[in-house]
Short mmCIF file of C-alpha atoms in Angstrom, two decimals:
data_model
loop_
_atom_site.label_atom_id
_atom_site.label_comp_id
_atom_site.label_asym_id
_atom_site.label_seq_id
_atom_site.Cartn_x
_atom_site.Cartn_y
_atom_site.Cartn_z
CA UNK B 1 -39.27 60.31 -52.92
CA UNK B 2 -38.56 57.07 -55.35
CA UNK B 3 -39.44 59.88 -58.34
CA UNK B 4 -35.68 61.50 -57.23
CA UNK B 5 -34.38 57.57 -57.55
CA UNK B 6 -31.85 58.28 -60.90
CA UNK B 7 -32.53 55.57 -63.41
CA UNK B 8 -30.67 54.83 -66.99
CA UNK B 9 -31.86 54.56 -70.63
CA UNK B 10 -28.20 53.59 -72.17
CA UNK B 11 -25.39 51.81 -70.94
CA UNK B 12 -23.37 55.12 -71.21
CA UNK B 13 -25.87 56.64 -68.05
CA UNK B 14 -25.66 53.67 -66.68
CA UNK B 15 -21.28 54.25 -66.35
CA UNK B 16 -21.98 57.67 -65.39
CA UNK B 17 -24.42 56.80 -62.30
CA UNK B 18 -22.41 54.17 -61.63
CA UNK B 19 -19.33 57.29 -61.28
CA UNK B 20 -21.97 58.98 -59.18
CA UNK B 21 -21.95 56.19 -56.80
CA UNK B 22 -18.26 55.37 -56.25
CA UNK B 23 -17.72 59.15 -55.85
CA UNK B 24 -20.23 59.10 -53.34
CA UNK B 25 -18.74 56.66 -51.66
CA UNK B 26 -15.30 57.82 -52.03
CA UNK B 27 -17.17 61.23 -49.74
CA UNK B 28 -18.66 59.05 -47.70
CA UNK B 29 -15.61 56.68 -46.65
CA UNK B 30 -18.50 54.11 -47.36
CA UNK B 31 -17.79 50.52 -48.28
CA UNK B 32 -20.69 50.51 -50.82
CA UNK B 33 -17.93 52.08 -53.18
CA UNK B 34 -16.58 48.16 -53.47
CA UNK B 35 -19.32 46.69 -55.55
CA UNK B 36 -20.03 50.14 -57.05
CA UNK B 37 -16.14 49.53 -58.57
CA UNK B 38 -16.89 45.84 -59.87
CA UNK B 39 -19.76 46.53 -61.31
CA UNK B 40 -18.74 49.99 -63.12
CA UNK B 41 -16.04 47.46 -64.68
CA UNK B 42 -18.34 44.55 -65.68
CA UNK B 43 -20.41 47.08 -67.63
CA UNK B 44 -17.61 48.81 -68.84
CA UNK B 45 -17.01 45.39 -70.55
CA UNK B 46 -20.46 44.80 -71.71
CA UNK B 47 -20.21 47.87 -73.30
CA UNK B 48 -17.42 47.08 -74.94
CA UNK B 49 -18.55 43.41 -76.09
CA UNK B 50 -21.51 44.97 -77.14
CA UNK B 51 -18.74 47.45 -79.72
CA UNK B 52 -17.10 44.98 -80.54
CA UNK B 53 -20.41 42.35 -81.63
CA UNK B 54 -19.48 39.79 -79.00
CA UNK B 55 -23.12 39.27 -78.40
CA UNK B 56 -25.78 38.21 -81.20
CA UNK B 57 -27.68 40.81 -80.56
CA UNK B 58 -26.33 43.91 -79.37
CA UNK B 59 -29.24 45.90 -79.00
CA UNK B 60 -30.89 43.57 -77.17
CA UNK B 61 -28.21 42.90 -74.70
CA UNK B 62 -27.96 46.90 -74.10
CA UNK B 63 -31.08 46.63 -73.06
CA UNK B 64 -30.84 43.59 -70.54
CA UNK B 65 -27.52 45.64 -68.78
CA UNK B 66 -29.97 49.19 -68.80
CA UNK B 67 -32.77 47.08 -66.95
CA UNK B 68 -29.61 45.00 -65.17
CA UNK B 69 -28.09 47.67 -64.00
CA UNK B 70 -31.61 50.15 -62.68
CA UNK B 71 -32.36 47.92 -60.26
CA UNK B 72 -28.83 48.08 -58.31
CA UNK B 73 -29.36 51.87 -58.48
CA UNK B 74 -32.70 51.83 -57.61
CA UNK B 75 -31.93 49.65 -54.32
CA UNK B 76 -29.13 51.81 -53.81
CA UNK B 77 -30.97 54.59 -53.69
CA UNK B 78 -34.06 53.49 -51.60
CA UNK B 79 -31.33 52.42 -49.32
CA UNK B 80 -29.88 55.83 -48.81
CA UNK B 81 -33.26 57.29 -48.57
CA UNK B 82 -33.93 54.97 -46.06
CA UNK B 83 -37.08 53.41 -47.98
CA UNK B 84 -37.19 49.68 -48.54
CA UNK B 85 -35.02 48.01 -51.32
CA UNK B 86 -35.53 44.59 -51.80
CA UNK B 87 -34.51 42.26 -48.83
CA UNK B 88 -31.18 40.83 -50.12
CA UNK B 89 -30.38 44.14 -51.34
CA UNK B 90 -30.93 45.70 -47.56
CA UNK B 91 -29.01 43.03 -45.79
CA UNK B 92 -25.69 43.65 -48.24
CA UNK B 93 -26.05 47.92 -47.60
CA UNK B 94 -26.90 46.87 -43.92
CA UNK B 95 -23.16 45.49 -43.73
CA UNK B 96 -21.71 48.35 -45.29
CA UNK B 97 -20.85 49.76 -41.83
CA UNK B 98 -19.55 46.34 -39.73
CA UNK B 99 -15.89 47.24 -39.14
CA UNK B 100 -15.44 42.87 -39.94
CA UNK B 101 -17.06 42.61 -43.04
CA UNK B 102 -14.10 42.12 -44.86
CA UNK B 103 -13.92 43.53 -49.02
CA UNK B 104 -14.56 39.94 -50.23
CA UNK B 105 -17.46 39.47 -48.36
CA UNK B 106 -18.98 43.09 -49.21
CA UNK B 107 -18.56 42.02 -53.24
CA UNK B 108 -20.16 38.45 -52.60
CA UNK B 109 -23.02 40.46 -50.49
CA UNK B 110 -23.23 42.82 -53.90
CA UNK B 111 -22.89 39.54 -56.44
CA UNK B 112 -25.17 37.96 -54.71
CA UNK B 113 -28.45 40.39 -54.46
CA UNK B 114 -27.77 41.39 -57.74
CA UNK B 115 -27.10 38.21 -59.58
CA UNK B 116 -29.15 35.88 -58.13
CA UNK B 117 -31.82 38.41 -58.24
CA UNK B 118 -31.83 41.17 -60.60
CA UNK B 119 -30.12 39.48 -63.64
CA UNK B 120 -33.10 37.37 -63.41
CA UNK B 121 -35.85 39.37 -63.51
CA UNK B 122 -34.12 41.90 -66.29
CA UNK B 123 -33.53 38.62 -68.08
CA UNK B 124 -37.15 37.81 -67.78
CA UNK B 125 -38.21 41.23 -68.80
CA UNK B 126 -35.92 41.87 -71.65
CA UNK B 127 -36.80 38.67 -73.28
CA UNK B 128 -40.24 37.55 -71.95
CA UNK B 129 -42.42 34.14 -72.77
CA UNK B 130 -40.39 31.55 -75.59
CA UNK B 131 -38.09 34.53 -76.37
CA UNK B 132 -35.97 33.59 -73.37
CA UNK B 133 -33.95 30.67 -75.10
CA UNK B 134 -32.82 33.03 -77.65
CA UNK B 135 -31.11 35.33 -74.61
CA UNK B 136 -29.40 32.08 -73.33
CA UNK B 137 -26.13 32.32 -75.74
CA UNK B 138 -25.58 35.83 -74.58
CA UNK B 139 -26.62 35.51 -71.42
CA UNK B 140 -23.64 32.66 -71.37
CA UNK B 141 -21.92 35.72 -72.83
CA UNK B 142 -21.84 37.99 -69.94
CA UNK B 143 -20.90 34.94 -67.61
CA UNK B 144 -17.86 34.69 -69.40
CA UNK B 145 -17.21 38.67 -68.92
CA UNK B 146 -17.91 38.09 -64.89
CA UNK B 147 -15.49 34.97 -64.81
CA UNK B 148 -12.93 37.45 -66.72
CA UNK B 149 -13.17 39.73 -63.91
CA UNK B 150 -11.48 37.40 -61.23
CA UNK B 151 -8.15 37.54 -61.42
CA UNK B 152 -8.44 41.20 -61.13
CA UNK B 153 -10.15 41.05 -57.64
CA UNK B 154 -7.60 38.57 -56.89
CA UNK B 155 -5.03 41.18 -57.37
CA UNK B 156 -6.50 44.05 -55.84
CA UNK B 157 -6.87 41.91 -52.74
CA UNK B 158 -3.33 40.55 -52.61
CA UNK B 159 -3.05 44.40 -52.24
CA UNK B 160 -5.23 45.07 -49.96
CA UNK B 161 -4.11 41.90 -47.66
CA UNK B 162 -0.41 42.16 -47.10
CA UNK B 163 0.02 38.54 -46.63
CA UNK B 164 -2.72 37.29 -49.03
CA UNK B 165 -0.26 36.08 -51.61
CA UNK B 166 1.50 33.56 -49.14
CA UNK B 167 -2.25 32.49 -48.29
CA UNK B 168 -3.02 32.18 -51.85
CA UNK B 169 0.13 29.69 -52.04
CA UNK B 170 -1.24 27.74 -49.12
CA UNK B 171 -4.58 27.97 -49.88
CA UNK B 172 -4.34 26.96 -53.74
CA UNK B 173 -5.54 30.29 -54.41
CA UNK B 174 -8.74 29.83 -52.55
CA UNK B 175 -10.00 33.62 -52.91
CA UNK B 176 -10.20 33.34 -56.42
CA UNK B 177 -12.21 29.94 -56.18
CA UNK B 178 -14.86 31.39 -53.45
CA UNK B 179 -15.53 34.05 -56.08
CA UNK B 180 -15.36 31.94 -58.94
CA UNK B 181 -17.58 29.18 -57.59
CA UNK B 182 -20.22 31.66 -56.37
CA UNK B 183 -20.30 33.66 -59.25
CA UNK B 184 -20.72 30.05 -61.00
CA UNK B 185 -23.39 28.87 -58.98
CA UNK B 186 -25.18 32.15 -58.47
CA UNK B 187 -25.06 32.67 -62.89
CA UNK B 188 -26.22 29.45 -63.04
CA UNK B 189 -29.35 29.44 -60.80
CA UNK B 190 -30.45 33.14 -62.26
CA UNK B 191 -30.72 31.56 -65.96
CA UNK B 192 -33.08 28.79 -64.10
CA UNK B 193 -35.31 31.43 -62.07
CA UNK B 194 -35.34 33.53 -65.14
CA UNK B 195 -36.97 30.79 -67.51
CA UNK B 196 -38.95 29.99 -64.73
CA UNK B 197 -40.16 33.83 -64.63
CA UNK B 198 -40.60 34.63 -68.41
CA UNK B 199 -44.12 32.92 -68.88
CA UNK B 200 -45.31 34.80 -65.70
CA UNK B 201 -47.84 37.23 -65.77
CA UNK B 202 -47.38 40.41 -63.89
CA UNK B 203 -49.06 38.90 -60.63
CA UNK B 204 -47.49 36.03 -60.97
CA UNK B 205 -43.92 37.40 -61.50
CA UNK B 206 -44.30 39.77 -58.45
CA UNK B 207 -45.12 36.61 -56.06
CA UNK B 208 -42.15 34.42 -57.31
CA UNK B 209 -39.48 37.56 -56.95
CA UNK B 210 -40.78 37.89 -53.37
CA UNK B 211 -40.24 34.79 -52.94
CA UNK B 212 -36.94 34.61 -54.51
CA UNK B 213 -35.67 37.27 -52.45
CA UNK B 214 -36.30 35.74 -49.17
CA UNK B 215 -34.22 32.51 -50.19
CA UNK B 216 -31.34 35.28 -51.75
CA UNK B 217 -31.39 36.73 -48.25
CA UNK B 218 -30.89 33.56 -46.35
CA UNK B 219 -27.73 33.20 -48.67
CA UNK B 220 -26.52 36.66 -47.85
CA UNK B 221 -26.98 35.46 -44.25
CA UNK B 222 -24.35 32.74 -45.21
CA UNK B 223 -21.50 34.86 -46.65
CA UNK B 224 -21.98 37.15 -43.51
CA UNK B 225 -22.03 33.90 -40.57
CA UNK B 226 -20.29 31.82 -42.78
CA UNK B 227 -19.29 29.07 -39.67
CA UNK B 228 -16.23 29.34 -37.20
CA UNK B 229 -13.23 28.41 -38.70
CA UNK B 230 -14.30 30.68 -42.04
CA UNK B 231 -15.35 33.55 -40.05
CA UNK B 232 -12.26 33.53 -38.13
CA UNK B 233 -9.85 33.75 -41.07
CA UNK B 234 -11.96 36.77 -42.14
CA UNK B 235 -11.65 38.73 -39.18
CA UNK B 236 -7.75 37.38 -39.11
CA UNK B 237 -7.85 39.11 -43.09
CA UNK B 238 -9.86 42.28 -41.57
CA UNK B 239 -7.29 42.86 -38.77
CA UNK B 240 -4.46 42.72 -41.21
CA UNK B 241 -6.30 44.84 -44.44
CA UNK B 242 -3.89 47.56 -45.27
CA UNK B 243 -5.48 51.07 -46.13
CA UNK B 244 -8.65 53.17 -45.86
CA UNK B 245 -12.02 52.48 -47.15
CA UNK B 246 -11.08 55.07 -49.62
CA UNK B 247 -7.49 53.65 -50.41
CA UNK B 248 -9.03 50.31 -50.81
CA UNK B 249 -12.43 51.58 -53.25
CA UNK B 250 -9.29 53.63 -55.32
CA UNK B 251 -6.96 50.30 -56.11
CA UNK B 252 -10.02 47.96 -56.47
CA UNK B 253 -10.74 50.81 -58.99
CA UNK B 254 -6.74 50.40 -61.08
CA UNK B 255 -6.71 47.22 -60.82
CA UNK B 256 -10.24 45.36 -61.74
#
């Protein structure tokens, strides 16, 4: 069955799987559609750094966001084939249908797998042994075009949660900084594990990326339970989200 699993060779099939996807979920009335939308519009913006020589080497960084991006699909795929995608890629598609997962936790499941995993091991690939410290600038690069991405969310989720902006106010805007600072934290610790992968011979590489995954997972157990008092907010946010799954996949989808 994996030989049916769609996979890219340019960033242009990578949009237009990507389409697949959100339509899919748009048909399905699935939450997967969330992260689907984010990350259409973070390589939407690679592309366009890429155009627009952003990055010192363009080619090269093409590359990283064709090998980036075929693993998402690929887990997304095995997922709804019901095969096994990697762990921290099972636990974020095995929350796609818990009525209290609220949107902000479905794109910090999504960041999370694919971050703090995939980036990387595509990293690693794309750039293997001493060539890795020459990806570092542009990997920088594409942390900038994540960060970028924030205030977007932030808006589509003031949307999405009537009464988000007066939490905002109270809150000092603390939707943005969960994203930011995770995003942060999770960019910087897949630069580490990615150095720390490069030298690695194929044996080698496949132990450590099991073994990264099972620490990813335990993190994706941590945005789901994340304590009392932030778990209740959440499913204080749920009961008040305005819209259908499909209403809330289309203005992630204006707005980001």
């Amino acid at each position: 069955m994996s030989e049916n699993i769609p996979q890219a060779k340019t960033i242009d099939e990578v949009l237009s799987i990507l389409n697949v996807i959100i339509d899919e979920s748009i048909e399905d009335k699935s939450t997967l559609g969330y992260f689907a939308v984010l990350y259409y519009k973070v390589t939407e913006k690679v592309k366009e750094g890429i155009v627009e020589g952003m990055f010192q080497n363009g080619p090269r960084m093409e590359q990283l966001d064709v090998i980036f991006a075929n693993r998402y699909i690929k887990a997304y795929y095995e997922y709804k084939m019901s095969l096994l995608p990697s762990s921290c890629w099972e636990v974020a598609f095995k929350y796609a249908n818990d009525y209290w997962i609220v949107v902000l936790q479905h794109l910090l499941l999504g960041m999370n797998a694919h971050i703090n995993l995939d980036l990387s091991i595509a990293a690693a690939q794309v750039a293997p042994g001493d060539e890795i410290h020459d990806l570092h600038a542009d990997f920088n690069m594409i942390n900038h075009i994540l960060s970028g991405l924030v205030g977007n969310v932030e808006t589509a989720m003031s949307d999405v949660w009537p009464f988000l902006k007066w939490v905002l106010k109270k809150t000092r805007n603390v939707d943005t900084f969960l994203i930011d600072f995770s995003m942060q934290e999770a960019r910087n610790g897949a630069w580490k594990f990615a150095v720390e992968l490069a030298p690695l011979n194929s044996t080698q590489l496949e132990q450590q990326i099991q073994l990264r995954d099972k620490k990813i997972t335990k993190i994706a157990d941590l945005i789901t339970n994340p304590g009392y008092i932030p778990s209740l907010i959440f499913k204080i946010l749920r009961l008040f989200e305005r819209g259908s799954v499909v209403a809330k996949i289309d203005k992630l989808r204006s707005v980001i």
